[in-house]
Short mmCIF file of C-alpha atoms and ligand atoms in Angstrom, two decimals:
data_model
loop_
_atom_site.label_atom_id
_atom_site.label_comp_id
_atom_site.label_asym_id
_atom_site.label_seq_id
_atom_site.Cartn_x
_atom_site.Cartn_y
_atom_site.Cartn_z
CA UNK A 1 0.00 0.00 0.00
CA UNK A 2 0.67 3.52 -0.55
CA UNK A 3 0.92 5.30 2.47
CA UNK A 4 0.91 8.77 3.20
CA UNK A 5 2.18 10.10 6.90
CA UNK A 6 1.91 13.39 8.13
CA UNK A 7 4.21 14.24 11.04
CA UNK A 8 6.28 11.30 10.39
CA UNK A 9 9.68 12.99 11.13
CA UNK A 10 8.29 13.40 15.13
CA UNK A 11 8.47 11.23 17.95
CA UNK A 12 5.40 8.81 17.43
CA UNK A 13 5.22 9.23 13.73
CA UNK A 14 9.50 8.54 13.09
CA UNK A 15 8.49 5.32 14.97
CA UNK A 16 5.98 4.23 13.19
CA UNK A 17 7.65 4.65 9.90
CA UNK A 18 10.92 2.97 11.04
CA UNK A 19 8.25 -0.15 10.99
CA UNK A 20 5.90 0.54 8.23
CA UNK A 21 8.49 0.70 5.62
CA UNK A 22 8.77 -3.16 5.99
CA UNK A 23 4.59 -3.31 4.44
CA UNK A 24 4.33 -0.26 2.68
CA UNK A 25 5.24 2.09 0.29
CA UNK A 26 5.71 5.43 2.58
CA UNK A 27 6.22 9.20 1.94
CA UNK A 28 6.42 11.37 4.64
CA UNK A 29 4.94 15.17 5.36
CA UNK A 30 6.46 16.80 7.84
CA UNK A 31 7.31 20.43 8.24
CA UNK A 32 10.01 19.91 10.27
CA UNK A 33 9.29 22.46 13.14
CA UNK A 34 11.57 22.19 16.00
CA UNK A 35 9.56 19.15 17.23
CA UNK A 36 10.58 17.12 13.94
CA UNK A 37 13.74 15.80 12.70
CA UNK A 38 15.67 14.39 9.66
CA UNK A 39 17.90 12.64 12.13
CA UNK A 40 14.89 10.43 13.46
CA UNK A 41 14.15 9.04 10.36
CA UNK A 42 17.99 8.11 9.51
CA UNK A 43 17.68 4.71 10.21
CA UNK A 44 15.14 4.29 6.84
CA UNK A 45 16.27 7.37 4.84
CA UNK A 46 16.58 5.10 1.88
CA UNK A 47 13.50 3.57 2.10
CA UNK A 48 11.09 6.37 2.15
CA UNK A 49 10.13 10.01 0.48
CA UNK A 50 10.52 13.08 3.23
CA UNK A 51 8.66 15.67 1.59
CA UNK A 52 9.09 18.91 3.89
CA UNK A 53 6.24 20.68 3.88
CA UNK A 54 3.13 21.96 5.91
CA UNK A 55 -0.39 20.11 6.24
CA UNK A 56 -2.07 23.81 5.95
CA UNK A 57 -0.56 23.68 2.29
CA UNK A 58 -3.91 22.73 0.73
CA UNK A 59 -1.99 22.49 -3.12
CA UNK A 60 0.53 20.32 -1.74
CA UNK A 61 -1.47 17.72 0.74
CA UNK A 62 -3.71 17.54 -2.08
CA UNK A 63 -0.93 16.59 -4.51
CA UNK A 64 0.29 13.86 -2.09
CA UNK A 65 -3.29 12.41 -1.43
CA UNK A 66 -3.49 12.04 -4.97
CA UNK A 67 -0.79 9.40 -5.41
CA UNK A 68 -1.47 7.63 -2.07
CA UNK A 69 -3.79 4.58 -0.98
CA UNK A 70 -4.16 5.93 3.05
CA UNK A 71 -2.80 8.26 5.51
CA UNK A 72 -2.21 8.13 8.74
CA UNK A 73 -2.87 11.51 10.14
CA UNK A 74 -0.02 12.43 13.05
CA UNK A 75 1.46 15.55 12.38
CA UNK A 76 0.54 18.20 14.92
CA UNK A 77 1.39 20.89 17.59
CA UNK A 78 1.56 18.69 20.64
CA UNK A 79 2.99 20.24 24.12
CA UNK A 80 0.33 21.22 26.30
CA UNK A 81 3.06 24.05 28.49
CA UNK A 82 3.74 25.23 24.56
CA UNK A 83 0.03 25.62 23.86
CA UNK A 84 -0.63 27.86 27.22
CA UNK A 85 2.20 30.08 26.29
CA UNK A 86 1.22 30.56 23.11
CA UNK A 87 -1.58 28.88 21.62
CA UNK A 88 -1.98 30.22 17.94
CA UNK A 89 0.16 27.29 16.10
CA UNK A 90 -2.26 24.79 17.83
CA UNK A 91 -5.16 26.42 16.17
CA UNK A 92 -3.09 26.29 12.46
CA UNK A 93 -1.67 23.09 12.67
CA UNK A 94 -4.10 20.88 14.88
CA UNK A 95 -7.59 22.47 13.25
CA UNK A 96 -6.69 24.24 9.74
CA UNK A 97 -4.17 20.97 8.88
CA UNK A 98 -7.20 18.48 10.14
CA UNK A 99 -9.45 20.20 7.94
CA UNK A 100 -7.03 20.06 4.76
CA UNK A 101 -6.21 16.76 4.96
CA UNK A 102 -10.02 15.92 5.30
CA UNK A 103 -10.81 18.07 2.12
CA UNK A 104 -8.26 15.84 0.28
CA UNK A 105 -8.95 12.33 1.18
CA UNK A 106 -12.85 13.44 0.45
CA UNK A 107 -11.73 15.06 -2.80
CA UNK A 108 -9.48 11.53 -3.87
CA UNK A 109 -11.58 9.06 -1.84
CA UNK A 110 -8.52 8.01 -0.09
CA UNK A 111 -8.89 6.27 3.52
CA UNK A 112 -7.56 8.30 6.65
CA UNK A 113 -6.51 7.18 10.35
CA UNK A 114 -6.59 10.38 12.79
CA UNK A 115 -4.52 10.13 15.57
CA UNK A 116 -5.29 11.40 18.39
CA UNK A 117 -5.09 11.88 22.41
CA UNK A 118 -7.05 10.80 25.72
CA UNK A 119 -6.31 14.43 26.81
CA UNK A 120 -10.03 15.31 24.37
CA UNK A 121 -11.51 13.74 27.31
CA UNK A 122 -10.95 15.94 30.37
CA UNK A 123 -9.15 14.63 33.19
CA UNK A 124 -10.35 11.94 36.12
CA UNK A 125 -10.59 12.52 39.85
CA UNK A 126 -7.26 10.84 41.41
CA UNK A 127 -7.90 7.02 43.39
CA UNK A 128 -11.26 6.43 40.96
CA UNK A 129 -12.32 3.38 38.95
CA UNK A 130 -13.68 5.52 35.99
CA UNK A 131 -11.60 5.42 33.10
CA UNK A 132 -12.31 6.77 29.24
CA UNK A 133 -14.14 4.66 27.41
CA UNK A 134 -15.30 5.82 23.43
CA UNK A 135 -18.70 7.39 24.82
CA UNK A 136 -16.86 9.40 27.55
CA UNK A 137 -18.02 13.18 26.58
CA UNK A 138 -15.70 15.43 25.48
CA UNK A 139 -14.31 17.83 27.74
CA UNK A 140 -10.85 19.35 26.73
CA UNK A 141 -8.82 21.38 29.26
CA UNK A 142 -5.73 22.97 27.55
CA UNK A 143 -5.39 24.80 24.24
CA UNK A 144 -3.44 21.72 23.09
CA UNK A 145 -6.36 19.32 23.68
CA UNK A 146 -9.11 21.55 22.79
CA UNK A 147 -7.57 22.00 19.06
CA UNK A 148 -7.11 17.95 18.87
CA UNK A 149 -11.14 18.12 20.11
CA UNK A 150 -12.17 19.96 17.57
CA UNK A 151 -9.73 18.33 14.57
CA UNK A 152 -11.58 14.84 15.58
CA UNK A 153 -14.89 16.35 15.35
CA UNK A 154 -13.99 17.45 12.08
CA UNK A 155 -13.08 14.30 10.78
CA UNK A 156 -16.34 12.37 12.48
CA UNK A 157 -18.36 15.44 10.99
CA UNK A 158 -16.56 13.91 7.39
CA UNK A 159 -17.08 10.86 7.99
CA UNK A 160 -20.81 11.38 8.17
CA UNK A 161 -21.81 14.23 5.74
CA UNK A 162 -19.32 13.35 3.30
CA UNK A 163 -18.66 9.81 3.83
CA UNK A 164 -15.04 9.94 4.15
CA UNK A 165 -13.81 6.57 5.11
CA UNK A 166 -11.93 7.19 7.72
CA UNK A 167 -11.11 6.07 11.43
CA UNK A 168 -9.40 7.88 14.86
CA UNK A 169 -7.56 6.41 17.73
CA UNK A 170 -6.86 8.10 21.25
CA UNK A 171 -4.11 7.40 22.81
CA UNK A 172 -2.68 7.34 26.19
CA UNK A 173 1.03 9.08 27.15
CA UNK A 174 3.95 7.51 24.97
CA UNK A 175 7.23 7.12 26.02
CA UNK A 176 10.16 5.86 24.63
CA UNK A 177 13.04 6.91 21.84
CA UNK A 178 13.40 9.73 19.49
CA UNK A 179 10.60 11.73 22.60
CA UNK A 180 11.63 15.22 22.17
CA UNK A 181 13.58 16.93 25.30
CA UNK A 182 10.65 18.82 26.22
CA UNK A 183 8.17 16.32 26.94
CA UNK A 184 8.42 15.02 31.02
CA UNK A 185 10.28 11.36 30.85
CA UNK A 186 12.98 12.70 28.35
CA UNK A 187 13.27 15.80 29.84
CA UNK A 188 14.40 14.13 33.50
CA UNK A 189 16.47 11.78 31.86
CA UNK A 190 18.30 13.93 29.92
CA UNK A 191 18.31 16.72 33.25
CA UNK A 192 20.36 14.35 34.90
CA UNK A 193 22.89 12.78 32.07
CA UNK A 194 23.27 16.77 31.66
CA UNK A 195 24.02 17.06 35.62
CA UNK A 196 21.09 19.23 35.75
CA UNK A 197 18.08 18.24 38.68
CA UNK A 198 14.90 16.97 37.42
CA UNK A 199 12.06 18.96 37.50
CA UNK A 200 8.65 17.82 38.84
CA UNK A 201 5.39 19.76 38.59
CA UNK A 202 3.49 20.58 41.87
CA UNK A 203 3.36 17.98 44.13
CA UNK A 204 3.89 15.13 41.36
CA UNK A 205 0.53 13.70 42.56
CA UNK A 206 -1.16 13.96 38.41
CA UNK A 207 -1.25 10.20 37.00
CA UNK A 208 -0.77 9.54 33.49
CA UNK A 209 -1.53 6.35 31.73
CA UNK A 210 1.91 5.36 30.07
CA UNK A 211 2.37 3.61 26.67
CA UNK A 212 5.23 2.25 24.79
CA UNK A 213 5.79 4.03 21.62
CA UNK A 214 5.56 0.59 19.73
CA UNK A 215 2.41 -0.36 21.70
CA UNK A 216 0.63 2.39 20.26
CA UNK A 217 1.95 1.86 16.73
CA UNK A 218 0.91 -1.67 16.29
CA UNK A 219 -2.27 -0.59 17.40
CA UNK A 220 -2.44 1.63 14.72
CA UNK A 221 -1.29 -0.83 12.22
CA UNK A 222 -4.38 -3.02 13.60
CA UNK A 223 -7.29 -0.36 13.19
CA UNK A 224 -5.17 0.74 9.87
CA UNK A 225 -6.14 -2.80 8.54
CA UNK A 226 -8.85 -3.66 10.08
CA UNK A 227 -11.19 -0.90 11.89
CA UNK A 228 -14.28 -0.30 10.97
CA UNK A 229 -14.85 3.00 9.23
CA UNK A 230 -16.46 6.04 11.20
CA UNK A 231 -15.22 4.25 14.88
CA UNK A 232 -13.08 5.48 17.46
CA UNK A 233 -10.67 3.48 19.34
CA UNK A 234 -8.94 4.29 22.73
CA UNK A 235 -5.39 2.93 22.87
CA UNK A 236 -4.14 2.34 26.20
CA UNK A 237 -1.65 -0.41 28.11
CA UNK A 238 -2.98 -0.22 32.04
CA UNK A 239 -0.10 1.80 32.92
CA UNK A 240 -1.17 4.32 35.32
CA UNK A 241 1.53 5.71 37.55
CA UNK A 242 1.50 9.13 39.33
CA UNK A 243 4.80 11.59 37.90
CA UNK A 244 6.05 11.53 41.57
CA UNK A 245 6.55 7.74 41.63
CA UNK A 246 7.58 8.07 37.57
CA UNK A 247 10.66 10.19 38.74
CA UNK A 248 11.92 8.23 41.52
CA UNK A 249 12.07 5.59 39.18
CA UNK A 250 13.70 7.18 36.52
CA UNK A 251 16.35 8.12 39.24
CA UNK A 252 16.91 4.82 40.88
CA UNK A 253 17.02 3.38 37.25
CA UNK A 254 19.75 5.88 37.41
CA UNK A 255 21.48 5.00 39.97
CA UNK A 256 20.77 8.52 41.76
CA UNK A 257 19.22 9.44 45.01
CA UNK A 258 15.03 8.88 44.11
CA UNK A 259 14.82 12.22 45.88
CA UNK A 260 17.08 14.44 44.42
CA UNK A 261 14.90 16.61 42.37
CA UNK A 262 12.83 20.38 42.49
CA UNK A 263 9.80 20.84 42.85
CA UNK A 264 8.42 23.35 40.31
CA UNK A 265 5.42 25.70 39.37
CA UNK A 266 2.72 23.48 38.10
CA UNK A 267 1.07 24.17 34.83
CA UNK A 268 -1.84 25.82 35.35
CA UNK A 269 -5.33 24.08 34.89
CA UNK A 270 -3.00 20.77 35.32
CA UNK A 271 -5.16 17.51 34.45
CA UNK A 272 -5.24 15.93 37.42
CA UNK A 273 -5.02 11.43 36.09
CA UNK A 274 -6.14 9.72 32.50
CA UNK A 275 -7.22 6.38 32.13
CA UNK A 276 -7.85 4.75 29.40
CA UNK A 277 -9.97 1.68 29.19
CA UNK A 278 -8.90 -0.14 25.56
CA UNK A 279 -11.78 -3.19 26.09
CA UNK A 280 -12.91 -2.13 22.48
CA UNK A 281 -9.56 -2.23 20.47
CA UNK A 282 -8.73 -5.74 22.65
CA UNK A 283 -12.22 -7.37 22.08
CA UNK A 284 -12.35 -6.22 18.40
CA UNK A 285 -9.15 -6.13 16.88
CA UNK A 286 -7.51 -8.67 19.17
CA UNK A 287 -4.47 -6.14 19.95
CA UNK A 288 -2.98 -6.35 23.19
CA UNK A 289 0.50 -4.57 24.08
CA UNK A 290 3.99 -6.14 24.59
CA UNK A 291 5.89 -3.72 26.65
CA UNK A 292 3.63 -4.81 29.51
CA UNK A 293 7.38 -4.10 32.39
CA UNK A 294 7.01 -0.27 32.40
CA UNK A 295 10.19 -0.43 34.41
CA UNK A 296 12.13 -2.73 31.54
CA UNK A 297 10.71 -0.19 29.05
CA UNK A 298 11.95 3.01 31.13
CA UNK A 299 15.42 1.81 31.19
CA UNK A 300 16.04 0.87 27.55
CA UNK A 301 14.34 4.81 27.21
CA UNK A 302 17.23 5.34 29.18
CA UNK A 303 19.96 3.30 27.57
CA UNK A 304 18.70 5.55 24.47
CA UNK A 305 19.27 8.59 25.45
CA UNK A 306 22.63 7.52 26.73
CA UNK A 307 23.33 6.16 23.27
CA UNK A 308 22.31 8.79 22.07
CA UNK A 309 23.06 12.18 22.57
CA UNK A 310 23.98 13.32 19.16
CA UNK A 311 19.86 13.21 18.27
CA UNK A 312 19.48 15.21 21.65
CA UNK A 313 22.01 17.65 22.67
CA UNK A 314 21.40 19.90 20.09
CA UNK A 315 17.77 20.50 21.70
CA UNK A 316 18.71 20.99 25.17
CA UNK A 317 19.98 24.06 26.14
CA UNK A 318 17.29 25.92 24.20
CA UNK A 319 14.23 24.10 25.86
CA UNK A 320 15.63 24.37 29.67
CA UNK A 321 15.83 28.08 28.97
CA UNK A 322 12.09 28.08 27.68
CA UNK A 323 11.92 26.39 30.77
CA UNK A 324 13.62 28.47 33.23
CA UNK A 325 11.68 31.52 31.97
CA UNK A 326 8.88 30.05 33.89
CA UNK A 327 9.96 28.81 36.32
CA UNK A 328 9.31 25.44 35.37
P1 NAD B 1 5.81 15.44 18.08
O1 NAD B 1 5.61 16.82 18.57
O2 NAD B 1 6.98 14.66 18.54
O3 NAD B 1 5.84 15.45 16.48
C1 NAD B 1 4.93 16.19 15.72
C2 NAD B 1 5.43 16.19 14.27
O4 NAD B 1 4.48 16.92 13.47
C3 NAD B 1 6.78 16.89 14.10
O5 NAD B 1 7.61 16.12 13.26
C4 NAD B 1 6.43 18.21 13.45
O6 NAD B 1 7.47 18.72 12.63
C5 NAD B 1 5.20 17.84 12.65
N1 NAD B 1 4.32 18.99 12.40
C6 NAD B 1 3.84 19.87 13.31
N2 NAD B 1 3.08 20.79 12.68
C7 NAD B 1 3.08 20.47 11.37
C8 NAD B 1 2.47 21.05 10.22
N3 NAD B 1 1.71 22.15 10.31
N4 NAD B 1 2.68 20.46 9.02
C9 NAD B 1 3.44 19.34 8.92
N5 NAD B 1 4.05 18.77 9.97
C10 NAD B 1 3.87 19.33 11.18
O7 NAD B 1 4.46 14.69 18.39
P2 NAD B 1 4.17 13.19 18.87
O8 NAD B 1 4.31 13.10 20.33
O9 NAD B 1 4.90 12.26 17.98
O10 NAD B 1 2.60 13.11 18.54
C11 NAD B 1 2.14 12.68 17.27
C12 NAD B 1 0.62 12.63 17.28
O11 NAD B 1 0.18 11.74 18.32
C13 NAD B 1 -0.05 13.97 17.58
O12 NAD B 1 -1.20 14.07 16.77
C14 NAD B 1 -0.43 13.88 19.06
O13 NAD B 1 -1.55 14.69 19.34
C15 NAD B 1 -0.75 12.41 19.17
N6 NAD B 1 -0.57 11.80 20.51
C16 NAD B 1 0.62 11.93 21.19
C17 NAD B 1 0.79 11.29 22.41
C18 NAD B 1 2.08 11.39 23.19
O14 NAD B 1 2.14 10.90 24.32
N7 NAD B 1 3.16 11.97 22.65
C19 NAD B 1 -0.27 10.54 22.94
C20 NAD B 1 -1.46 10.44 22.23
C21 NAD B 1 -1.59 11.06 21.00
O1 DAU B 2 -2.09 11.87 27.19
C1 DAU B 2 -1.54 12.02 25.92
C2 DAU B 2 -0.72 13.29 25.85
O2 DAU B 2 0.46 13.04 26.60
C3 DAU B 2 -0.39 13.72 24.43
O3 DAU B 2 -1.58 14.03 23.76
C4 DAU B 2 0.54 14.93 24.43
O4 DAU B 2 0.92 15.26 23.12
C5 DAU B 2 1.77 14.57 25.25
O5 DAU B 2 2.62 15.69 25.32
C6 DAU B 2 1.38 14.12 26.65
O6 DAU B 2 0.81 15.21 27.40
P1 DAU B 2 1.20 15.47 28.95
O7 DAU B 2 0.95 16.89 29.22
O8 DAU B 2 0.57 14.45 29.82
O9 DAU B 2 2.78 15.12 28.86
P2 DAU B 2 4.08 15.84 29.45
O10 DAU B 2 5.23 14.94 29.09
O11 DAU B 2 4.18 17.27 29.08
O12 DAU B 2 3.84 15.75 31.03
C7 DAU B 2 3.55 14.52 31.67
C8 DAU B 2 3.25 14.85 33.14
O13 DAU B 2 4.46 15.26 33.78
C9 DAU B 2 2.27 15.99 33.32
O14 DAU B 2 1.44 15.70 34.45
C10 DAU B 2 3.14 17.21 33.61
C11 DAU B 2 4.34 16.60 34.31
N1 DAU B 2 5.65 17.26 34.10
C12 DAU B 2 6.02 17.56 32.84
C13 DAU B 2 7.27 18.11 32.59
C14 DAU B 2 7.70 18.47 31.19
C15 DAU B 2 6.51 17.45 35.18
O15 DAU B 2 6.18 17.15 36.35
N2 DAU B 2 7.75 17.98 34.94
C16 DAU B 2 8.17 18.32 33.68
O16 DAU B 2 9.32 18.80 33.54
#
């Protein structure tokens, strides 16, 4: 198959192509903002077609949807502290990009999977059983998740009054490599091979639901192949953890003291826990995830970053000064 990927060059998106190019044909759209790399698609530069461009280019995307059989929709603004100090790109690259990629697979019939993020849902009280199932309403907190609510009620508004064939999956918190330096497991990691002191939000008491990179990908391969047009499927591993116990972790993976780090100013409107209940995906598609030892996940993450600090260095200094400005 022909397959088109938008945002491929980032952290989820260079992941899944590494794989993909073993089944399909792939080109990749990527504007390369800082958040997107050449470097993180190295490993398959041969094998694939990095067109650099933006998904607001209505000429181009349609171009590329022309010659394609699917897409698989990634390529977005994606950093919830970015989004609250300035929210603007969110609104071009998250809503306006949606939209033009929808007006091109409808114009060329060509089948779409929109990726997506729990964080459309709200947030859960801390110590509950709820989690998000597919009917959970909507209920965005951030600028970030507000414009990824409204791109995947564009594309279910498509699927609908146009009949664009296409699907969306929302996913719990990835981790592992080629996670830009901004983002929170990377970013204490990298703190400390730097000799810098991790930085932990409030209290650390938030819970996030965590997800191998390649647990989320092969669910996406799945409802690529098999889900049924106009569905949504939540992707999720049962990794809940709170980012207090998360950074101890990271340290004593480390072989630092679990409790030397600063507390910092929280982000405001802070999402307290997400849960993510996959029973859908499981029962239907008969996925299930592999990188079930969070811990054995977190320190190959770590033996990455060690590896590799060429893809990472570069980044550094730049975002612990964003940082720093706010006291974060
Ligand atoms: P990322 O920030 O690492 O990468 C985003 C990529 O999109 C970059 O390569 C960037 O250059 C590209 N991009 C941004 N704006 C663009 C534009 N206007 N035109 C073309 N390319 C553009 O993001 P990620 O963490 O890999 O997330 C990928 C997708 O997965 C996003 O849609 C995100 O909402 C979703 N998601 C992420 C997570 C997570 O934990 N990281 C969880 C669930 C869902
Ligand atoms: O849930 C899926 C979402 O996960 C994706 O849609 C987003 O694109 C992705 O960025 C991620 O959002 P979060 O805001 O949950 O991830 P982040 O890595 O920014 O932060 C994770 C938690 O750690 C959050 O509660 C804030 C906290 N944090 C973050 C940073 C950067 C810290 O305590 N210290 C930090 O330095």
């Amino acid at each position: 198959m022909r397959l088109l990927v938008t945002g491929g060059a980032g952290f989820i998106g260079a992941n899944f192509v590494h794989d993909a190019v073993c089944e399909h044909d792939v080109t990749v759209l990527d504007a390369l903002t800082y958040a997107g790399s050449r470097e993180s698609l190295a490993p398959v530069e041969n094998k694939i077609r990095l067109v650099e461009g933006d998904i607001t280019d209505a000429e181009l995307v349609g171009k590329l949807i022309a010659e394609t059989d699917a897409v698989v929709h990634f390529a977005a603004e994606t950093h919830v502290d970015n989004s609250l100090s300035g929210p603007e790109p969110f609104l071009n690259a998250n809503v306006i990009g949606t939209f033009t990629i929808l007006e091109a697979v409808r114009a060329h019939n060509v089948r779409l999977h929109h990726i997506s993020t729990d964080e459309v849902y709200g947030d859960l009280e801390l110590n509950s059983p709820q989690r998000f199932t597919e009917s959970t309403p909507y209920n965005p907190s951030s600028p970030y998740s507000s414009t990824k609510a409204a791109a995947d009620m564009l594309v279910r508004a498509w699927v609908r009054s146009y009949g664009v064939r296409a699907t969306i999956s929302n996913c719990s918190n990835n981790y592992g490599p080629y996670q830009h330096v901004e983002k929170f497991i990377p970013r204490q990691i990298t703190n400390v091979l730097t000799g810098r002191r991790p930085k932990l939000y409030g209290a650390g008491a938030n819970v996030r639901d965590w997800i191998h990179v390649s647990d989320h990908n092969s669910a996406v391969r799945r409802i690529l192949a098999d889900g049924q047009i106009g569905r949504t499927y939540l992707i999720g591993a049962g990794g809940e953890r709170d980012n207090l116990t998360v950074m101890r972790t990271i340290l004593r993976l480390m072989d630092r003291d679990p409790e030397d780090f600063d507390h910092v100013t929280d982000r405001v409107g802070h999402d307290l826990r997400y849960a993510i209940d996959a029973t859908m995906l499981r029962d239907e598609l008969g996925w299930s995830p592999t990188h079930t030892d969070f811990e054995d996940g977190l320190r190959a993450t770590i033996d990455w970053y060690r590896a590799n600090e060429s893809w990472w260095a570069p980044l550094k200094d730049a975002v612990e000064a964003g940082y720093a400005g706010r006291n974060q």
